[in-house]
Amino acid sequence: MSETGQAAVAAEPQPCAFPIAGVMPKTETQALQFVQEHPTCDGRGVVVAIFDTGVDPGAAGLHETTTGQRKVIGLVDASGSGDIRLGPAVPLQNEDDSRFVVGCDGKRWTLPADWNVPDGTCRTGSAWLYHMIARGLKSRLQRERKRRHEERIDALLVATQAKVTAAKERDEREDAELQVKELRALKKTYKDIGPKLRVVSFHDGDCIRVAISVSTSFASAQPLTDFHKDTHGTLCGCHEDGYDDKDLYLLNYGVNIYEGGDLVSIVVDAGSHGTHVAGIVAGHYPDQPEYNGIAPGAQIISVKIGDSRLGSMETGQSLTRAMKLVVDLGAHIVNMSYGESSSHPSFGRVMELYSQLVLRHNILFVTSAGNDGPGLSTMGAPATADGLISVGAYVSPEMMQAQYCTPARISEMPYTWSSRGPAQDGANVVIGAPGGAICSIPTWNISKNTQMNGTSMSSPNACGGITLLLSSLMAKGIPYSSYAVQRAIQATARHTNFDRFALGSGLLQVCEANDALVRWAAEEDVSAKLLQSKLRMNVRVSNRKHDRGIYVREKGEFDRGLLTFQLSVKPEALGTEQQVADLHRELVDFEVKMNIRVEYHNEEGRDQLDPPFVTVPAHAVVMYGGRTVTVDVDCSKVEPGRLRYAEICGYCSDFQQEAPLFRVPVTVVHPNQCDERSDGVQTEAYLRNGDLHRSFWEVPRGVSFAELTFSPKNIKHTTTFVCHCLQALPEVSYSDSESKKWIRLAPDSQPFKACFPLHESRTLEVVLGQYWSSAEYNASVSFEIKFRGLKPSSSVLSFSNASLFTRVNVQAFGNQVERCEPSASLTHLRKSIAPSSAAVAVLPADRHAFPDRSHLHELVLSYNFKAAEACEATVRFPLANNALYESVFSGQLQMVFDSNKRLLKASDAVPEKFSLPRAGTYTVRIQLLHHNTSTLDEYKSMPAQVEFKLPSAIALPVHATRGALMASRNTGSFKCVNVHKGMDVAVYVAACAVSALPKGTEVGDLLTGEVFYGKKSASAEESVYRRPSGYPLKMSVCSLAKAPESKASVDHRTEHDKHADAMADKILEFLARLPTESDEQFKEFVAAVDSVPASRSLEALMLKAKKEQERKALDDALASAEQIVAQVDQGALAMYLGKRHADADDSLEGQREKRKMEVCKKALVAALVLKLEIACEREDKEAAATALKQLESWCDADKEKPLACARAKLLEGRTGKAIALLRATHGQKEALENEKGLLRELERACDAAGWSAVKAEYGELLDECAAEFAPF
């Protein structure tokens, strides 16, 4: 209470203006200021290509430019995921005032009467929508379709339950109850393969037009031609079940026509990412200018590189096609917010092509650095390619408030996760830009804008800023080169207090970069003019694999003391081969007198006060032929545990330009050495928001893993930290040698523990950081790393089961006692298979002929393999896999199909696991692309590896001595042993018994798994003794010999009998393959049947009956079946099968009788099935009932012949029983002989039950069984 006795009233918070500038950050890079000062240079005249998931041309902000021009002028799918190959022309037909064509699925597709089709013919094709669209849209459609499915099943349940109540007869009631049971099961086991997309093309007299529909009615379809000549369409349609789908999809699309109309590409986005990126670059909101992109006057070409079949992953094919497209379509600049870790920074066909875009075609290329920081050397490809502008991600206080709702104002900084340089060859991130925005997304999201962050957003922000520069230069008629623009943006970037490895030269400043480029254009010096638009300084470290920088981080190099490097400084002409040739005269006079100096920066970007460690000559004269400059790096000047960074910069003394002509990054990491008396290292770090604490350690010899303990010391709030540990290994991508943990700690949290594998004697970087947006201003944390592990004498344990065992020695190197308790298990079966076919072909020129005059060819390899059971599998091509950007191929794509040519899995360079739904035969097809056919020829015999995951791991026995192994090979006897430093322990691993091998194992197969040498921890609190990922274990299968049985069966047949049986087998196999379509062919077949030996006549007669059935000669087939039934002595067969045969029957006569009876039973069952099928086809209920009864007396008909039995039940009117039988068969995990026939019967059964909606669902499953393999 106050002194007056009245309650004090709290002051109302004063309203503050919304930080609208943080929604689409433009002030940080001076982009907003530039457009205000140069309103006609807002991107006008510039075409930006977006390499991404695809752009929605109907999304908010992407309709038109500031001058009213069309915003998206190109919409192309480079991935091929929207390709549909069309069939031959079919005639238009008219019936009952309906206009239709018979589509590729054999159904009537009704077309509007107002379509202009002068020649009266159309072409048709189809594809599955779910293979083409984004996962987000697919998920929404699946939810909606499942809801509709459940509504339909509920309606059927109500109607069928009424049948149960109304049934008077027992059989009728039981069948209705079965239907209820099956409907309930259907509600739970719904499989949604998605709508089928139907395509019709026709020529309207002017051009080819294409229309698409998700139903057989094209009433709402809009015929379109190539997108650059036409507009986009919106997918809609009304399904046959009566639901109105007008606004269900909200999917905008474009079409492109290739190969003279044989191939249609339906272009839809594979995700929201590309539309968001396009909005940042050039979005234009006339009524909400605050949402405008950076360059709202620019136009967009959308190049979809994300393959929808791979969940929007880029492929080599899409990346190489994209390069050709941007040259053909006249783009000035590319943005690519995509990338992957790579084992080499600049090698590979894709990297070569993208560098050509910049250096030969003067198309600027801006790309994201990656989101894999904060560790060093985490830039992804293609950001590391030569000539590309890589962009790191920055966040400003305005962005934090507008986009992240941060309660307090935080200082500007790089995002914690932004990837850091240097690359393996020393090159660094080029520039930084704001890495978040709120802007457009595809309409199918049922939202127009959203917030996204990442270097995926910083790259288009920088791209938009550079687009403004190009717009200005083009408006002023100033010639430019990508090299000059990159020099300008680096020289004018704002870099105070910024991490050089995260943001490179600093934050892009558009106004200052524009001023620099305009000033340079006024230079009169001949050499200066050449460097403005026709030349670049290409500097390489010639005695270090021609690296673009100097990167020293391993202890071995520090032992050499002074390191000497040779810099090759060579002017390089830019442009096509002809443009370079035309430049020769001018290049004769090129000469630059250069001042060379070293500019030092520390990790935070501030000027260094530490002693200089790089020595360079002060001057050099450079002519077009280039010259070599010697650089000395004195590693002794870098203290242990320190990271030092410098740039060798070359400035021209002849003309006044503040920007260096070249920059050579120099990064030196001096790792600490661990105290030999300790097991690791301990330290404490004080971290503010966004702060990073880096330390570097040389991993001691013999260490195989590290144990990390991370503890809060002084934390007041729950705070997010990152711990990033990684080693830089030659020719290994950083993703394969890192461990990253995001950790949330509260004041009372227990210490966080983690383990990760290590490579001995290599430098380990440990980065601790507080997440940029955490609420803790100043946190104190401690961390401890213990270097641990038992080192085996062989890093890969490999042996054959024929050798029965293998031995390996393990040794401890650290001071801590290690506990050795080995375990070994096999988890996968690997089969190597040779290709069944290989074909090299030239690809059509419209998408595969490149500006450098190279032309793509394809090698398509096919492989067949059998799965013994349903399981998880992975297909690998060791020589081609795990290389995308660094691959020599222009593309690779592999697909797995089942026996009905259903696409089960598509993948590219990275093998991915998938499910094999049942036992059976599968096909793998891989496409390799290259411009040289001789290279493809070398891969025609490339084997594939199919790896099956075992249902359960096979534990291998482990012993401590050979004596223990010999005493009990199949039972492990190893007891836990304490191993001290320098001790050796022998470990014996035995092969498993042949009887324990997985189903389907053959000689030549390989079983793989892991072996651990350390003891498994019993709890999280206990010390860790085993390497997290273990060591690879491989056991080759060289023998399947089992122990001899006590009473082995002996084949008593004479050699004559064996030869006769083998000949008969071959004759029957040949007969089964003979064509019998024509009467003449069938006569020849019948004549050949007569040549079969009498002992095999029943089999030949059955083969003849089957051929007659296929020819629809049902009377002849029935007669043949009756003949077989008559020839079988059913009484003798029944007596034989009912008799228990003693071992004495294993005589020659006993074996002959057994074989004869087996043949008789098989033929009899087949003949009765044939009779049953013919009776059902003729709807002869009495004959069907008789045949079924006879069949049931000889086999379990429901299990062994479900298809024929279901037909009979359906004919009897027992619809519920038929459906239950068919569904149980279709749901089994064993191989199916005739799945198409099974699905057709399910359609018939559902139709008979009145389940039209369920029939349609089975019809979709039947349509999924393809006649041809899906195109690549």
JSON list of N, CA, C and O in Angstrom, two decimals, residues 1071-1112:
[
{"chain": "A", "resi": 1071, "resn": "LEU", "atom": "N", "xyz": [10.13, -76.71, -73.69]},
{"chain": "A", "resi": 1071, "resn": "LEU", "atom": "CA", "xyz": [8.72, -76.65, -74.08]},
{"chain": "A", "resi": 1071, "resn": "LEU", "atom": "C", "xyz": [8.00, -75.50, -73.38]},
{"chain": "A", "resi": 1071, "resn": "LEU", "atom": "O", "xyz": [7.15, -74.85, -73.98]},
{"chain": "A", "resi": 1072, "resn": "ALA", "atom": "N", "xyz": [8.33, -75.28, -72.12]},
{"chain": "A", "resi": 1072, "resn": "ALA", "atom": "CA", "xyz": [7.66, -74.21, -71.37]},
{"chain": "A", "resi": 1072, "resn": "ALA", "atom": "C", "xyz": [7.95, -72.84, -71.97]},
{"chain": "A", "resi": 1072, "resn": "ALA", "atom": "O", "xyz": [7.13, -71.92, -71.86]},
{"chain": "A", "resi": 1073, "resn": "ARG", "atom": "N", "xyz": [9.09, -72.69, -72.65]},
{"chain": "A", "resi": 1073, "resn": "ARG", "atom": "CA", "xyz": [9.47, -71.39, -73.22]},
{"chain": "A", "resi": 1073, "resn": "ARG", "atom": "C", "xyz": [8.98, -71.21, -74.65]},
{"chain": "A", "resi": 1073, "resn": "ARG", "atom": "O", "xyz": [9.07, -70.11, -75.19]},
{"chain": "A", "resi": 1074, "resn": "LEU", "atom": "N", "xyz": [8.48, -72.27, -75.26]},
{"chain": "A", "resi": 1074, "resn": "LEU", "atom": "CA", "xyz": [8.06, -72.16, -76.66]},
{"chain": "A", "resi": 1074, "resn": "LEU", "atom": "C", "xyz": [6.84, -71.25, -76.81]},
{"chain": "A", "resi": 1074, "resn": "LEU", "atom": "O", "xyz": [5.89, -71.35, -76.04]},
{"chain": "A", "resi": 1075, "resn": "PRO", "atom": "N", "xyz": [6.85, -70.35, -77.81]},
{"chain": "A", "resi": 1075, "resn": "PRO", "atom": "CA", "xyz": [5.66, -69.51, -78.06]},
{"chain": "A", "resi": 1075, "resn": "PRO", "atom": "C", "xyz": [4.55, -70.35, -78.68]},
{"chain": "A", "resi": 1075, "resn": "PRO", "atom": "O", "xyz": [4.81, -71.24, -79.50]},
{"chain": "A", "resi": 1076, "resn": "THR", "atom": "N", "xyz": [3.32, -70.09, -78.29]},
{"chain": "A", "resi": 1076, "resn": "THR", "atom": "CA", "xyz": [2.18, -70.87, -78.82]},
{"chain": "A", "resi": 1076, "resn": "THR", "atom": "C", "xyz": [1.02, -69.97, -79.20]},
{"chain": "A", "resi": 1076, "resn": "THR", "atom": "O", "xyz": [-0.13, -70.41, -79.24]},
{"chain": "A", "resi": 1077, "resn": "GLU", "atom": "N", "xyz": [1.31, -68.69, -79.53]},
{"chain": "A", "resi": 1077, "resn": "GLU", "atom": "CA", "xyz": [0.23, -67.76, -79.83]},
{"chain": "A", "resi": 1077, "resn": "GLU", "atom": "C", "xyz": [-0.51, -68.14, -81.11]},
{"chain": "A", "resi": 1077, "resn": "GLU", "atom": "O", "xyz": [-1.75, -68.14, -81.17]},
{"chain": "A", "resi": 1078, "resn": "SER", "atom": "N", "xyz": [0.21, -68.49, -82.16]},
{"chain": "A", "resi": 1078, "resn": "SER", "atom": "CA", "xyz": [-0.43, -68.82, -83.44]},
{"chain": "A", "resi": 1078, "resn": "SER", "atom": "C", "xyz": [-0.75, -70.32, -83.50]},
{"chain": "A", "resi": 1078, "resn": "SER", "atom": "O", "xyz": [-0.18, -71.13, -82.77]},
{"chain": "A", "resi": 1079, "resn": "ASP", "atom": "N", "xyz": [-1.66, -70.68, -84.40]},
{"chain": "A", "resi": 1079, "resn": "ASP", "atom": "CA", "xyz": [-2.02, -72.10, -84.56]},
{"chain": "A", "resi": 1079, "resn": "ASP", "atom": "C", "xyz": [-0.82, -72.92, -85.01]},
{"chain": "A", "resi": 1079, "resn": "ASP", "atom": "O", "xyz": [-0.64, -74.07, -84.57]},
{"chain": "A", "resi": 1080, "resn": "GLU", "atom": "N", "xyz": [-0.02, -72.36, -85.90]},
{"chain": "A", "resi": 1080, "resn": "GLU", "atom": "CA", "xyz": [1.15, -73.07, -86.40]},
{"chain": "A", "resi": 1080, "resn": "GLU", "atom": "C", "xyz": [2.13, -73.35, -85.27]},
{"chain": "A", "resi": 1080, "resn": "GLU", "atom": "O", "xyz": [2.68, -74.46, -85.15]},
{"chain": "A", "resi": 1081, "resn": "GLN", "atom": "N", "xyz": [2.34, -72.35, -84.43]},
{"chain": "A", "resi": 1081, "resn": "GLN", "atom": "CA", "xyz": [3.25, -72.53, -83.29]},
{"chain": "A", "resi": 1081, "resn": "GLN", "atom": "C", "xyz": [2.72, -73.59, -82.34]},
{"chain": "A", "resi": 1081, "resn": "GLN", "atom": "O", "xyz": [3.48, -74.40, -81.81]},
{"chain": "A", "resi": 1082, "resn": "PHE", "atom": "N", "xyz": [1.40, -73.60, -82.13]},
{"chain": "A", "resi": 1082, "resn": "PHE", "atom": "CA", "xyz": [0.84, -74.57, -81.20]},
{"chain": "A", "resi": 1082, "resn": "PHE", "atom": "C", "xyz": [0.95, -75.99, -81.76]},
{"chain": "A", "resi": 1082, "resn": "PHE", "atom": "O", "xyz": [1.20, -76.95, -81.02]},
{"chain": "A", "resi": 1083, "resn": "LYS", "atom": "N", "xyz": [0.79, -76.15, -83.06]},
{"chain": "A", "resi": 1083, "resn": "LYS", "atom": "CA", "xyz": [0.97, -77.48, -83.67]},
{"chain": "A", "resi": 1083, "resn": "LYS", "atom": "C", "xyz": [2.38, -77.99, -83.46]},
{"chain": "A", "resi": 1083, "resn": "LYS", "atom": "O", "xyz": [2.61, -79.16, -83.14]},
{"chain": "A", "resi": 1084, "resn": "GLU", "atom": "N", "xyz": [3.35, -77.12, -83.66]},
{"chain": "A", "resi": 1084, "resn": "GLU", "atom": "CA", "xyz": [4.74, -77.50, -83.43]},
{"chain": "A", "resi": 1084, "resn": "GLU", "atom": "C", "xyz": [4.96, -77.87, -81.97]},
{"chain": "A", "resi": 1084, "resn": "GLU", "atom": "O", "xyz": [5.71, -78.81, -81.66]},
{"chain": "A", "resi": 1085, "resn": "PHE", "atom": "N", "xyz": [4.31, -77.13, -81.06]},
{"chain": "A", "resi": 1085, "resn": "PHE", "atom": "CA", "xyz": [4.45, -77.43, -79.64]},
{"chain": "A", "resi": 1085, "resn": "PHE", "atom": "C", "xyz": [3.87, -78.81, -79.33]},
{"chain": "A", "resi": 1085, "resn": "PHE", "atom": "O", "xyz": [4.50, -79.61, -78.62]},
{"chain": "A", "resi": 1086, "resn": "VAL", "atom": "N", "xyz": [2.68, -79.12, -79.86]},
{"chain": "A", "resi": 1086, "resn": "VAL", "atom": "CA", "xyz": [2.05, -80.42, -79.60]},
{"chain": "A", "resi": 1086, "resn": "VAL", "atom": "C", "xyz": [2.92, -81.56, -80.14]},
{"chain": "A", "resi": 1086, "resn": "VAL", "atom": "O", "xyz": [3.09, -82.59, -79.50]},
{"chain": "A", "resi": 1087, "resn": "ALA", "atom": "N", "xyz": [3.52, -81.33, -81.29]},
{"chain": "A", "resi": 1087, "resn": "ALA", "atom": "CA", "xyz": [4.41, -82.35, -81.86]},
{"chain": "A", "resi": 1087, "resn": "ALA", "atom": "C", "xyz": [5.61, -82.56, -80.95]},
{"chain": "A", "resi": 1087, "resn": "ALA", "atom": "O", "xyz": [6.08, -83.69, -80.76]},
{"chain": "A", "resi": 1088, "resn": "ALA", "atom": "N", "xyz": [6.11, -81.48, -80.38]},
{"chain": "A", "resi": 1088, "resn": "ALA", "atom": "CA", "xyz": [7.27, -81.59, -79.49]},
{"chain": "A", "resi": 1088, "resn": "ALA", "atom": "C", "xyz": [6.91, -82.30, -78.19]},
{"chain": "A", "resi": 1088, "resn": "ALA", "atom": "O", "xyz": [7.74, -83.02, -77.61]},
{"chain": "A", "resi": 1089, "resn": "VAL", "atom": "N", "xyz": [5.66, -82.13, -77.74]},
{"chain": "A", "resi": 1089, "resn": "VAL", "atom": "CA", "xyz": [5.22, -82.80, -76.50]},
{"chain": "A", "resi": 1089, "resn": "VAL", "atom": "C", "xyz": [5.33, -84.31, -76.65]},
{"chain": "A", "resi": 1089, "resn": "VAL", "atom": "O", "xyz": [5.66, -85.04, -75.71]},
{"chain": "A", "resi": 1090, "resn": "ASP", "atom": "N", "xyz": [5.05, -84.79, -77.85]},
{"chain": "A", "resi": 1090, "resn": "ASP", "atom": "CA", "xyz": [5.09, -86.24, -78.08]},
{"chain": "A", "resi": 1090, "resn": "ASP", "atom": "C", "xyz": [6.49, -86.82, -77.93]},
{"chain": "A", "resi": 1090, "resn": "ASP", "atom": "O", "xyz": [6.65, -88.04, -77.80]},
{"chain": "A", "resi": 1091, "resn": "SER", "atom": "N", "xyz": [7.52, -85.95, -77.98]},
{"chain": "A", "resi": 1091, "resn": "SER", "atom": "CA", "xyz": [8.89, -86.45, -77.87]},
{"chain": "A", "resi": 1091, "resn": "SER", "atom": "C", "xyz": [9.34, -86.63, -76.43]},
{"chain": "A", "resi": 1091, "resn": "SER", "atom": "O", "xyz": [10.44, -87.14, -76.18]},
{"chain": "A", "resi": 1092, "resn": "VAL", "atom": "N", "xyz": [8.51, -86.23, -75.47]},
{"chain": "A", "resi": 1092, "resn": "VAL", "atom": "CA", "xyz": [8.86, -86.38, -74.06]},
{"chain": "A", "resi": 1092, "resn": "VAL", "atom": "C", "xyz": [8.80, -87.85, -73.67]},
{"chain": "A", "resi": 1092, "resn": "VAL", "atom": "O", "xyz": [7.85, -88.55, -74.04]},
{"chain": "A", "resi": 1093, "resn": "PRO", "atom": "N", "xyz": [9.78, -88.38, -72.93]},
{"chain": "A", "resi": 1093, "resn": "PRO", "atom": "CA", "xyz": [9.75, -89.78, -72.52]},
{"chain": "A", "resi": 1093, "resn": "PRO", "atom": "C", "xyz": [8.48, -90.13, -71.77]},
{"chain": "A", "resi": 1093, "resn": "PRO", "atom": "O", "xyz": [7.87, -89.27, -71.11]},
{"chain": "A", "resi": 1094, "resn": "ALA", "atom": "N", "xyz": [8.07, -91.37, -71.88]},
{"chain": "A", "resi": 1094, "resn": "ALA", "atom": "CA", "xyz": [6.82, -91.81, -71.27]},
{"chain": "A", "resi": 1094, "resn": "ALA", "atom": "C", "xyz": [6.81, -91.58, -69.76]},
{"chain": "A", "resi": 1094, "resn": "ALA", "atom": "O", "xyz": [5.76, -91.30, -69.17]},
{"chain": "A", "resi": 1095, "resn": "SER", "atom": "N", "xyz": [7.99, -91.70, -69.13]},
{"chain": "A", "resi": 1095, "resn": "SER", "atom": "CA", "xyz": [8.06, -91.53, -67.68]},
{"chain": "A", "resi": 1095, "resn": "SER", "atom": "C", "xyz": [7.71, -90.11, -67.24]},
{"chain": "A", "resi": 1095, "resn": "SER", "atom": "O", "xyz": [7.39, -89.87, -66.09]},
{"chain": "A", "resi": 1096, "resn": "ARG", "atom": "N", "xyz": [7.76, -89.16, -68.19]},
{"chain": "A", "resi": 1096, "resn": "ARG", "atom": "CA", "xyz": [7.46, -87.76, -67.86]},
{"chain": "A", "resi": 1096, "resn": "ARG", "atom": "C", "xyz": [6.24, -87.26, -68.62]},
{"chain": "A", "resi": 1096, "resn": "ARG", "atom": "O", "xyz": [6.05, -86.06, -68.76]},
{"chain": "A", "resi": 1097, "resn": "SER", "atom": "N", "xyz": [5.42, -88.19, -69.10]},
{"chain": "A", "resi": 1097, "resn": "SER", "atom": "CA", "xyz": [4.29, -87.80, -69.94]},
{"chain": "A", "resi": 1097, "resn": "SER", "atom": "C", "xyz": [3.25, -86.97, -69.19]},
{"chain": "A", "resi": 1097, "resn": "SER", "atom": "O", "xyz": [2.61, -86.11, -69.77]},
{"chain": "A", "resi": 1098, "resn": "LEU", "atom": "N", "xyz": [3.06, -87.28, -67.90]},
{"chain": "A", "resi": 1098, "resn": "LEU", "atom": "CA", "xyz": [2.08, -86.51, -67.14]},
{"chain": "A", "resi": 1098, "resn": "LEU", "atom": "C", "xyz": [2.47, -85.03, -67.08]},
{"chain": "A", "resi": 1098, "resn": "LEU", "atom": "O", "xyz": [1.63, -84.15, -67.23]},
{"chain": "A", "resi": 1099, "resn": "GLU", "atom": "N", "xyz": [3.76, -84.75, -66.88]},
{"chain": "A", "resi": 1099, "resn": "GLU", "atom": "CA", "xyz": [4.22, -83.37, -66.82]},
{"chain": "A", "resi": 1099, "resn": "GLU", "atom": "C", "xyz": [4.05, -82.67, -68.16]},
{"chain": "A", "resi": 1099, "resn": "GLU", "atom": "O", "xyz": [3.64, -81.51, -68.23]},
{"chain": "A", "resi": 1100, "resn": "ALA", "atom": "N", "xyz": [4.34, -83.41, -69.24]},
{"chain": "A", "resi": 1100, "resn": "ALA", "atom": "CA", "xyz": [4.19, -82.84, -70.57]},
{"chain": "A", "resi": 1100, "resn": "ALA", "atom": "C", "xyz": [2.72, -82.56, -70.88]},
{"chain": "A", "resi": 1100, "resn": "ALA", "atom": "O", "xyz": [2.37, -81.54, -71.47]},
{"chain": "A", "resi": 1101, "resn": "LEU", "atom": "N", "xyz": [1.85, -83.47, -70.46]},
{"chain": "A", "resi": 1101, "resn": "LEU", "atom": "CA", "xyz": [0.42, -83.31, -70.70]},
{"chain": "A", "resi": 1101, "resn": "LEU", "atom": "C", "xyz": [-0.12, -82.11, -69.91]},
{"chain": "A", "resi": 1101, "resn": "LEU", "atom": "O", "xyz": [-0.96, -81.34, -70.41]},
{"chain": "A", "resi": 1102, "resn": "MET", "atom": "N", "xyz": [0.40, -81.91, -68.69]},
{"chain": "A", "resi": 1102, "resn": "MET", "atom": "CA", "xyz": [-0.02, -80.77, -67.88]},
{"chain": "A", "resi": 1102, "resn": "MET", "atom": "C", "xyz": [0.43, -79.47, -68.53]},
{"chain": "A", "resi": 1102, "resn": "MET", "atom": "O", "xyz": [-0.30, -78.47, -68.55]},
{"chain": "A", "resi": 1103, "resn": "LEU", "atom": "N", "xyz": [1.63, -79.48, -69.09]},
{"chain": "A", "resi": 1103, "resn": "LEU", "atom": "CA", "xyz": [2.14, -78.30, -69.79]},
{"chain": "A", "resi": 1103, "resn": "LEU", "atom": "C", "xyz": [1.27, -77.98, -71.00]},
{"chain": "A", "resi": 1103, "resn": "LEU", "atom": "O", "xyz": [0.94, -76.82, -71.26]},
{"chain": "A", "resi": 1104, "resn": "LYS", "atom": "N", "xyz": [0.84, -79.01, -71.71]},
{"chain": "A", "resi": 1104, "resn": "LYS", "atom": "CA", "xyz": [-0.05, -78.82, -72.87]},
{"chain": "A", "resi": 1104, "resn": "LYS", "atom": "C", "xyz": [-1.39, -78.24, -72.43]},
{"chain": "A", "resi": 1104, "resn": "LYS", "atom": "O", "xyz": [-1.93, -77.32, -73.07]},
{"chain": "A", "resi": 1105, "resn": "ALA", "atom": "N", "xyz": [-1.92, -78.73, -71.32]},
{"chain": "A", "resi": 1105, "resn": "ALA", "atom": "CA", "xyz": [-3.21, -78.22, -70.82]},
{"chain": "A", "resi": 1105, "resn": "ALA", "atom": "C", "xyz": [-3.11, -76.74, -70.46]},
{"chain": "A", "resi": 1105, "resn": "ALA", "atom": "O", "xyz": [-4.01, -75.95, -70.73]},
{"chain": "A", "resi": 1106, "resn": "LYS", "atom": "N", "xyz": [-2.00, -76.35, -69.85]},
{"chain": "A", "resi": 1106, "resn": "LYS", "atom": "CA", "xyz": [-1.81, -74.94, -69.48]},
{"chain": "A", "resi": 1106, "resn": "LYS", "atom": "C", "xyz": [-1.75, -74.05, -70.71]},
{"chain": "A", "resi": 1106, "resn": "LYS", "atom": "O", "xyz": [-2.32, -72.95, -70.74]},
{"chain": "A", "resi": 1107, "resn": "LYS", "atom": "N", "xyz": [-1.04, -74.53, -71.74]},
{"chain": "A", "resi": 1107, "resn": "LYS", "atom": "CA", "xyz": [-0.95, -73.75, -72.97]},
{"chain": "A", "resi": 1107, "resn": "LYS", "atom": "C", "xyz": [-2.33, -73.62, -73.62]},
{"chain": "A", "resi": 1107, "resn": "LYS", "atom": "O", "xyz": [-2.69, -72.56, -74.17]},
{"chain": "A", "resi": 1108, "resn": "GLU", "atom": "N", "xyz": [-3.13, -74.66, -73.57]},
{"chain": "A", "resi": 1108, "resn": "GLU", "atom": "CA", "xyz": [-4.49, -74.62, -74.13]},
{"chain": "A", "resi": 1108, "resn": "GLU", "atom": "C", "xyz": [-5.36, -73.63, -73.36]},
{"chain": "A", "resi": 1108, "resn": "GLU", "atom": "O", "xyz": [-6.16, -72.90, -73.95]},
{"chain": "A", "resi": 1109, "resn": "GLN", "atom": "N", "xyz": [-5.17, -73.58, -72.05]},
{"chain": "A", "resi": 1109, "resn": "GLN", "atom": "CA", "xyz": [-5.93, -72.63, -71.25]},
{"chain": "A", "resi": 1109, "resn": "GLN", "atom": "C", "xyz": [-5.55, -71.19, -71.60]},
{"chain": "A", "resi": 1109, "resn": "GLN", "atom": "O", "xyz": [-6.40, -70.32, -71.70]},
{"chain": "A", "resi": 1110, "resn": "GLU", "atom": "N", "xyz": [-4.25, -70.96, -71.79]},
{"chain": "A", "resi": 1110, "resn": "GLU", "atom": "CA", "xyz": [-3.78, -69.63, -72.17]},
{"chain": "A", "resi": 1110, "resn": "GLU", "atom": "C", "xyz": [-4.35, -69.21, -73.52]},
{"chain": "A", "resi": 1110, "resn": "GLU", "atom": "O", "xyz": [-4.62, -68.03, -73.75]},
{"chain": "A", "resi": 1111, "resn": "ARG", "atom": "N", "xyz": [-4.55, -70.20, -74.42]},
{"chain": "A", "resi": 1111, "resn": "ARG", "atom": "CA", "xyz": [-5.10, -69.90, -75.74]},
{"chain": "A", "resi": 1111, "resn": "ARG", "atom": "C", "xyz": [-6.62, -69.84, -75.74]},
{"chain": "A", "resi": 1111, "resn": "ARG", "atom": "O", "xyz": [-7.24, -69.68, -76.79]},
{"chain": "A", "resi": 1112, "resn": "LYS", "atom": "N", "xyz": [-7.21, -69.96, -74.54]},
{"chain": "A", "resi": 1112, "resn": "LYS", "atom": "CA", "xyz": [-8.66, -69.93, -74.38]},
{"chain": "A", "resi": 1112, "resn": "LYS", "atom": "C", "xyz": [-9.35, -71.11, -75.07]},
{"chain": "A", "resi": 1112, "resn": "LYS", "atom": "O", "xyz": [-10.55, -71.05, -75.37]}
]
